[in-house]
Coordinates of C-alpha atoms (C1' of nucleotides) and ligand atoms in Angstrom, one line a residue:
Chain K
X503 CA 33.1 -24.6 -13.3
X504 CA 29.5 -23.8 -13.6
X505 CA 27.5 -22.0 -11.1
X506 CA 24.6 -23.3 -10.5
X507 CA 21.8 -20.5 -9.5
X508 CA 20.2 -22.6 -6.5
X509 CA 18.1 -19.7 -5.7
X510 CA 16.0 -18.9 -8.4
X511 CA 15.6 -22.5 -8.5
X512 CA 14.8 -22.7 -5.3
X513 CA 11.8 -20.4 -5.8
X514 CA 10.4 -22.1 -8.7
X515 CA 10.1 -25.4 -6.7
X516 CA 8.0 -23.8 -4.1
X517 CA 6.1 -22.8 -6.8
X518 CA 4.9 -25.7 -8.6
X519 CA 4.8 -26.7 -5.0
X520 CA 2.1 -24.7 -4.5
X521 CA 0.7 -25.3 -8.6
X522 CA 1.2 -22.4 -9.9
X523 CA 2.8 -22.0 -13.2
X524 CA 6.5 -20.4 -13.9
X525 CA 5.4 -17.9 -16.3
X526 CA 8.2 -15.0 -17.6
X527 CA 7.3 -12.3 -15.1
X528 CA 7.4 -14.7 -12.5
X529 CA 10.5 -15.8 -13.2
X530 CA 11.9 -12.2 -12.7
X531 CA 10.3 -11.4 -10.2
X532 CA 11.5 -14.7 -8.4
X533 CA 15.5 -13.7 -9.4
X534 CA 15.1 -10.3 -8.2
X535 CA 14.2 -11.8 -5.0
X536 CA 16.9 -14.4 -4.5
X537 CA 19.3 -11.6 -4.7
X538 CA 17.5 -8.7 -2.8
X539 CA 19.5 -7.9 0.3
X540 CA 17.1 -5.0 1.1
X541 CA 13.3 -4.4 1.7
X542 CA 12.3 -2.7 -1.2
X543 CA 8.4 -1.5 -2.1
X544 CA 6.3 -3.2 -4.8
X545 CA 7.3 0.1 -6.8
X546 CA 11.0 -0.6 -6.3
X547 CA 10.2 -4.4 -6.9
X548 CA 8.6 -3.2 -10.4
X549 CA 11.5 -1.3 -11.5
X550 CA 13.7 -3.6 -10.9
X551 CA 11.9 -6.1 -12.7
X552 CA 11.6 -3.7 -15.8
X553 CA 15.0 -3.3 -16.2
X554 CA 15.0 -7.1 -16.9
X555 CA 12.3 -7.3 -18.9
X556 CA 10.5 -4.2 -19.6
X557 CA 6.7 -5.9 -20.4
X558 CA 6.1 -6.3 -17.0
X559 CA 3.1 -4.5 -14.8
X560 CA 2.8 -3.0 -11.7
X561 CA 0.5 -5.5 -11.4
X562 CA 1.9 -8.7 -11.9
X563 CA 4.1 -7.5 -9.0
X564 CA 1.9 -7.0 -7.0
X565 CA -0.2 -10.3 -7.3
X566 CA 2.9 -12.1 -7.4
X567 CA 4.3 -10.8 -3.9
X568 CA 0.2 -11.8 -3.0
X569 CA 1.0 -14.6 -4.1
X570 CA 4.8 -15.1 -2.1
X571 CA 3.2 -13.9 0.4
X572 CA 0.3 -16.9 0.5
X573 CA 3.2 -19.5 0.5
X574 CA 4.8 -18.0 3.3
X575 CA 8.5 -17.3 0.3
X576 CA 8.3 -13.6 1.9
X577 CA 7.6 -11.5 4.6
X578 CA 5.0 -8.0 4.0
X579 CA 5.9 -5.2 6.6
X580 CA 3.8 -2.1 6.5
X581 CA 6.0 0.3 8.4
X582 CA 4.7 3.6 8.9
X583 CA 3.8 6.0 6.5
X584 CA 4.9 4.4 3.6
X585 CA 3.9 1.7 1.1
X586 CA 4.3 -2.5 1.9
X587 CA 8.3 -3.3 1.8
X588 CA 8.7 -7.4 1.2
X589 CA 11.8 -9.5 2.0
X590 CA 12.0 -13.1 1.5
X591 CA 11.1 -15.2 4.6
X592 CA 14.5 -17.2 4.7
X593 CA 16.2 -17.4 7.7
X594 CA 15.8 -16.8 11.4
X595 CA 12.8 -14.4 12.4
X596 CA 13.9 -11.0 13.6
X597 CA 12.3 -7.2 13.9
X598 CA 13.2 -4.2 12.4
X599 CA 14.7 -0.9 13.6
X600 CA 13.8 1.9 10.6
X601 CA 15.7 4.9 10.4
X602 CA 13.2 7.8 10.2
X603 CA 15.5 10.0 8.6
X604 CA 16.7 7.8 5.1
X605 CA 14.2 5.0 5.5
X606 CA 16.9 2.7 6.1
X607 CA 16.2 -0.6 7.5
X608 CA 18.0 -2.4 10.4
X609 CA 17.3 -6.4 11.6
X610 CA 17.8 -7.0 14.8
X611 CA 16.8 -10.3 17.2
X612 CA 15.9 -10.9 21.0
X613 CA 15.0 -14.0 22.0
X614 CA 14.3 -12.3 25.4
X615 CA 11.4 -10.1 23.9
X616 CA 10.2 -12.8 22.0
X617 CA 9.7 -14.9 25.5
X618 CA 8.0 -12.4 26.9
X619 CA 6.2 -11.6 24.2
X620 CA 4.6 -15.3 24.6
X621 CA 4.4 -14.9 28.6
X622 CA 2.2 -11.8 28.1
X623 CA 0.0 -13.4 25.3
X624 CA -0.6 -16.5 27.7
X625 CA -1.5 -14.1 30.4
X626 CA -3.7 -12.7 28.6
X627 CA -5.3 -15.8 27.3
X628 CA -4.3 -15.9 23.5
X629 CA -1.7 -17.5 21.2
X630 CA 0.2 -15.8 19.4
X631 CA -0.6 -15.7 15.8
X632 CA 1.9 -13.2 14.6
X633 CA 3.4 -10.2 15.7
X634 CA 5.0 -6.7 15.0
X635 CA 8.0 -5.2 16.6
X636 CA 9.5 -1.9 14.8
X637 CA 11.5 0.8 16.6
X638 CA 11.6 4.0 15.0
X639 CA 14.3 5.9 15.7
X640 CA 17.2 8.5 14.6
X641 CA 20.9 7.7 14.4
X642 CA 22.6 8.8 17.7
X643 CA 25.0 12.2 17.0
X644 CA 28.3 10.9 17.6
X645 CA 30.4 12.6 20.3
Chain J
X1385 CA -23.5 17.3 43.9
X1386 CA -22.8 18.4 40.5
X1387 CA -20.0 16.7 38.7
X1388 CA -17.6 18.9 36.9
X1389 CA -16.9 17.5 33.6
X1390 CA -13.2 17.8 34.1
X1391 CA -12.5 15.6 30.7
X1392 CA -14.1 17.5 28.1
X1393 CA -12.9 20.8 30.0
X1394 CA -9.1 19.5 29.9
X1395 CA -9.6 18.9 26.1
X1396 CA -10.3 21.9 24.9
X1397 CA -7.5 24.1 27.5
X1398 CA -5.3 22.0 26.0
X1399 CA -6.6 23.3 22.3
X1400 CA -7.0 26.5 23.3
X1401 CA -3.2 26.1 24.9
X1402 CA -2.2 25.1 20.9
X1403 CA -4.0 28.3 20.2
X1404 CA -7.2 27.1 17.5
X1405 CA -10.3 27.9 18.0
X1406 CA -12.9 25.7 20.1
X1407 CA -16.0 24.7 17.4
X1408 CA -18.7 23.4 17.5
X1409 CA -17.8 20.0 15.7
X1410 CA -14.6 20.4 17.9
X1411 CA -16.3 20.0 21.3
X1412 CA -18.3 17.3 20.0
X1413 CA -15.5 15.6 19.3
X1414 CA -13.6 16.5 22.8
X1415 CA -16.7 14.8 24.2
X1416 CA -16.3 11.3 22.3
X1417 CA -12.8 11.4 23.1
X1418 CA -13.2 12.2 26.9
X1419 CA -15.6 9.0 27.3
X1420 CA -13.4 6.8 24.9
X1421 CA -12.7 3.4 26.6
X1422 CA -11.8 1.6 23.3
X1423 CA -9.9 2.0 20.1
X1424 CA -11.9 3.6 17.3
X1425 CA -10.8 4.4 13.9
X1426 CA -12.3 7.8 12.4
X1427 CA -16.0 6.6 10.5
X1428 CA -16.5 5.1 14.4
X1429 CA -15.9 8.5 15.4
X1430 CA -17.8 10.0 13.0
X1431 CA -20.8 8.0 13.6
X1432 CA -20.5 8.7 17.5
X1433 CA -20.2 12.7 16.7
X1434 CA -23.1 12.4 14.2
X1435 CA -25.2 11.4 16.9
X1436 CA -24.8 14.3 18.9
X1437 CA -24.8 16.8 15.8
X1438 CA -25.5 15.5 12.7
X1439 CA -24.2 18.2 11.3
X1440 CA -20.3 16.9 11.1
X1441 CA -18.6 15.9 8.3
X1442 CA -15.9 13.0 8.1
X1443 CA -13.5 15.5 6.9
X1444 CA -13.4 17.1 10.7
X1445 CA -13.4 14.6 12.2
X1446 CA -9.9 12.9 10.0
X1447 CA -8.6 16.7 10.3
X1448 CA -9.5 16.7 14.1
X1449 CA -7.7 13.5 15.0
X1450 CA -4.6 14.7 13.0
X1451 CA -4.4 17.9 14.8
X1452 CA -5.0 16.5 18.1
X1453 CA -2.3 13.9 17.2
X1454 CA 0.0 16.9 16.5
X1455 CA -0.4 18.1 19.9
X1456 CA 0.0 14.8 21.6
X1457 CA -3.4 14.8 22.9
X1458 CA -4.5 10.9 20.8
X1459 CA -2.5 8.6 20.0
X1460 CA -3.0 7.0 16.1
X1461 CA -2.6 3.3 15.7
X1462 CA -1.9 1.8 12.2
X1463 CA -3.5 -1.7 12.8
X1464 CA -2.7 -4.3 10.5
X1465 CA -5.4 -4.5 7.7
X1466 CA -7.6 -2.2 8.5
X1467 CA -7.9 1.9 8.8
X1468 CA -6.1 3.8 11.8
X1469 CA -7.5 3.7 15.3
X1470 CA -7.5 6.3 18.0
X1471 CA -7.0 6.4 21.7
X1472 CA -7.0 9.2 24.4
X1473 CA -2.9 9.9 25.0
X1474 CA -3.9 9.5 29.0
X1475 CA -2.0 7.4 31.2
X1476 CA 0.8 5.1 31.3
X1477 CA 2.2 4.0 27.8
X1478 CA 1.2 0.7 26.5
X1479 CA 1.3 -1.6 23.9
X1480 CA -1.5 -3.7 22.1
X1481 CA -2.7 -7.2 21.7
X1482 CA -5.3 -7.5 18.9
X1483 CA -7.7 -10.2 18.8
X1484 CA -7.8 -11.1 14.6
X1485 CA -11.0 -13.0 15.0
X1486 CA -13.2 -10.1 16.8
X1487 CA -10.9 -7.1 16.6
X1488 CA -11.0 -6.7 19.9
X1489 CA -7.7 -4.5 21.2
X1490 CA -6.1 -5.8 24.5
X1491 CA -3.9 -3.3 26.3
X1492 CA -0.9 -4.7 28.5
X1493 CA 2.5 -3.2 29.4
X1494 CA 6.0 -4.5 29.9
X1495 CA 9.1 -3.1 31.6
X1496 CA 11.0 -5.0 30.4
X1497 CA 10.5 -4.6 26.7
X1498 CA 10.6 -1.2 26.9
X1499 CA 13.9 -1.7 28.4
X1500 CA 15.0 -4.4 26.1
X1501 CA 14.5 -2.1 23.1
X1502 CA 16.2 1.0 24.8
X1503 CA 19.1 -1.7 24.9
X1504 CA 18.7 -2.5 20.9
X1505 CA 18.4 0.3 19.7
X1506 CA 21.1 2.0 21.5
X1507 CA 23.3 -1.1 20.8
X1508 CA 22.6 0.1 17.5
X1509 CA 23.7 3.6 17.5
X1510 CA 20.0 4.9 17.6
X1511 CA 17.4 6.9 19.9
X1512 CA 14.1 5.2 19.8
X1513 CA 12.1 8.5 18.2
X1514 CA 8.6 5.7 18.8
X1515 CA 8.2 2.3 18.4
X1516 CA 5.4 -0.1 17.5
X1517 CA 4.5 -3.3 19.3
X1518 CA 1.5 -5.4 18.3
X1519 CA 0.6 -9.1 19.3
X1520 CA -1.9 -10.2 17.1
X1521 CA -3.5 -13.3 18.7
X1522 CA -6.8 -15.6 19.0
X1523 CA -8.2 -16.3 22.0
X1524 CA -6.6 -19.7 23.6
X1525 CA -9.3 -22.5 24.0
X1526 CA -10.4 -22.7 27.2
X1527 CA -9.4 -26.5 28.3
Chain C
dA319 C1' -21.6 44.9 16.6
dT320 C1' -17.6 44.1 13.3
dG321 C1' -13.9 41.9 10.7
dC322 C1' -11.3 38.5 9.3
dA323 C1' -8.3 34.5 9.9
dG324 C1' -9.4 30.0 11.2
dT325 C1' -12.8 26.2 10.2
dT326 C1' -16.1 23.6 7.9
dG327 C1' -18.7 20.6 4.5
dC328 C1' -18.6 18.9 0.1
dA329 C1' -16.6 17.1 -3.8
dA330 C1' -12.7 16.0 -6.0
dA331 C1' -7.9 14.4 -5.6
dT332 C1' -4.5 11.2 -3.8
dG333 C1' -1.7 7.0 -3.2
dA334 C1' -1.4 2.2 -2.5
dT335 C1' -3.4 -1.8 -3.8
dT336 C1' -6.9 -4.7 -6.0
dT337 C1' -9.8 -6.3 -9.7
dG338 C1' -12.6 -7.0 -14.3
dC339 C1' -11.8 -8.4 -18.6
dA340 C1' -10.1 -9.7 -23.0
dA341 C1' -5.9 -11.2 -25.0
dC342 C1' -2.1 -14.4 -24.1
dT343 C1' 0.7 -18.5 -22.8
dG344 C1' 2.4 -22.4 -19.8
dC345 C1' 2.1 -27.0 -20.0
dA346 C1' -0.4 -31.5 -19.8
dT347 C1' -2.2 -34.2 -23.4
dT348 C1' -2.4 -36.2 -27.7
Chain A
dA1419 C1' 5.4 -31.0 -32.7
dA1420 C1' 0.5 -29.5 -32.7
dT1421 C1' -3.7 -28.7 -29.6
dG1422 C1' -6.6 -27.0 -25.9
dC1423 C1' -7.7 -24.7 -22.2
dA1424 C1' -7.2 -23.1 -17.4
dG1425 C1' -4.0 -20.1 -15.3
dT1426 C1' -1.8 -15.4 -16.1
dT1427 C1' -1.0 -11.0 -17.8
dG1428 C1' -1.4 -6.0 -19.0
dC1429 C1' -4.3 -2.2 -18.9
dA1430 C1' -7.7 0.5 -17.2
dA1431 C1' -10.9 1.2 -13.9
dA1432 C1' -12.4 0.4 -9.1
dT1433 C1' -11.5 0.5 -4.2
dC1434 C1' -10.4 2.3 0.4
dA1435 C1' -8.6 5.3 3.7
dT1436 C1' -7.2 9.8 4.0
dT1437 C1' -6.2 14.4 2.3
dT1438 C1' -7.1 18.7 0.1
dG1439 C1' -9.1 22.9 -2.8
dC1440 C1' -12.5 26.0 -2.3
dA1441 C1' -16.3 28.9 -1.3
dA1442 C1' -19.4 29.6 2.6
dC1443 C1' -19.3 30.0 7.5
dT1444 C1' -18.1 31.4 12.4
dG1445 C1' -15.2 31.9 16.7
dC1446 C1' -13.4 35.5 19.0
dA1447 C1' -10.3 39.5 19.6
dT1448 C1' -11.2 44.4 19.1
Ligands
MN864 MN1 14.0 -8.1 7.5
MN865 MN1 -4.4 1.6 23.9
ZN866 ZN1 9.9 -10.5 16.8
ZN867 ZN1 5.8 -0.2 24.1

DNA sequence: ATGCAGTTGCAAATGATTTGCAACTGCATT
DNA sequence: AATGCAGTTGCAAATCATTTGCAACTGCAT
């Protein structure tokens, strides 16, 4: 009758994974994450966090999502003209489409770009070490 | 026998066209530009145009690239990690492979990407306002 | 040659992110 | 449960790329 809150958990055993200790902020921080359906800023991230616990700093954010980040338990995209937005790395790998008008965010997955993607780099002599796909665009008027 | 210098001349008709005034830090700037095979970002520039006049501040140059960005003329490039780059807006469009070991910028085109995301993104219920495509890659080792 | 709006150089401001440092606190060890 | 200390934190200050206020200049239309 219990739920048990895999996620968080989840988290906490990639830390000590990697040695690092489960302080309070990180905790936080790491629940705020398992839940985050979005791809919020380290600003958002820190407000968020505050409302849990208010002691928190801007700064502990961000070396934490430094430190995510390091593990590979989230993704950094720096779209343009705005700050880093994060997401957690689960799941398949996919691009983004950003709405330049609200800022929204929209996944979306070809395997056919990513093939080609790999064609060109071998064409060109290189491997692949990561990449960046974003369409901006505007939603289509309806008719 | 005497070679018009089309390039820097097609610069600044274009300027004049957006109706400011052609300076002196300005046609030192057209001139980089005209002659720019690779991808610069703006102290690159600036050290170019101080050659030629040392008289130039970085300030022009940053507000030089933005208003020749506004008229189309250079295209801005938001590499990741490091400050914007610039290109000429001549020619075909393209997309980049950067090399993270040298920095080197590789250009190459694809068709079918382009046509891929046109697909997406109107799949999607958007217009593709501009998009962003960047390979980041090491060289392969020769075998 | 004249006038003035557009430009410039310089310094200071900005915004996102990082970092130095002294005060804390996990947590492995008694 | 008490101890010790390296890992962490919050805060303020630093960094980096880029922008901006401002007073001094200068294209260029008249
Ligand atoms: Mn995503
Ligand atoms: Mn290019
Ligand atoms: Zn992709
Ligand atoms: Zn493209």
């Amino acid at each position: 009758m219990n739920e048990p809150e895999i996620h968080t958990t989840d988290y906490e055993a990639a830390l000590r994974e990697a040695g690092v200790r489960i302080t309070r902020p990180r905790r936080v921080i790491l629940g705020i994450l398992a839940d985050m359906g979005d791809h919020p800023d380290a600003m958002e991230i820190f407000q968020r966090a505050v409302a849990i616990d208010s002691g928190i700093s801007l700064s502990t954010v961000y070396r934490t999502m430094k430190l995510l980040e390091g593990i590979g338990a989230i993704h950094r995209h720096a779209f343009a003209g705005g700050p880093s937005r994060f997401e957690p790395a689960v799941g398949e790998h996919h691009d983004h489409l950003i709405d330049i008008d609200t800022g929204d965010v929209i996944e979306f997955q070809s395997d056919k770009i990513e093939e080609l993607q790999n064609e060109i780099a071998h064409r060109l002599g290189y491997e692949i070490v990561h990449h960046r796909f974003e369409i901006y665009g505007r939603k289509r008027k309806k008719r």
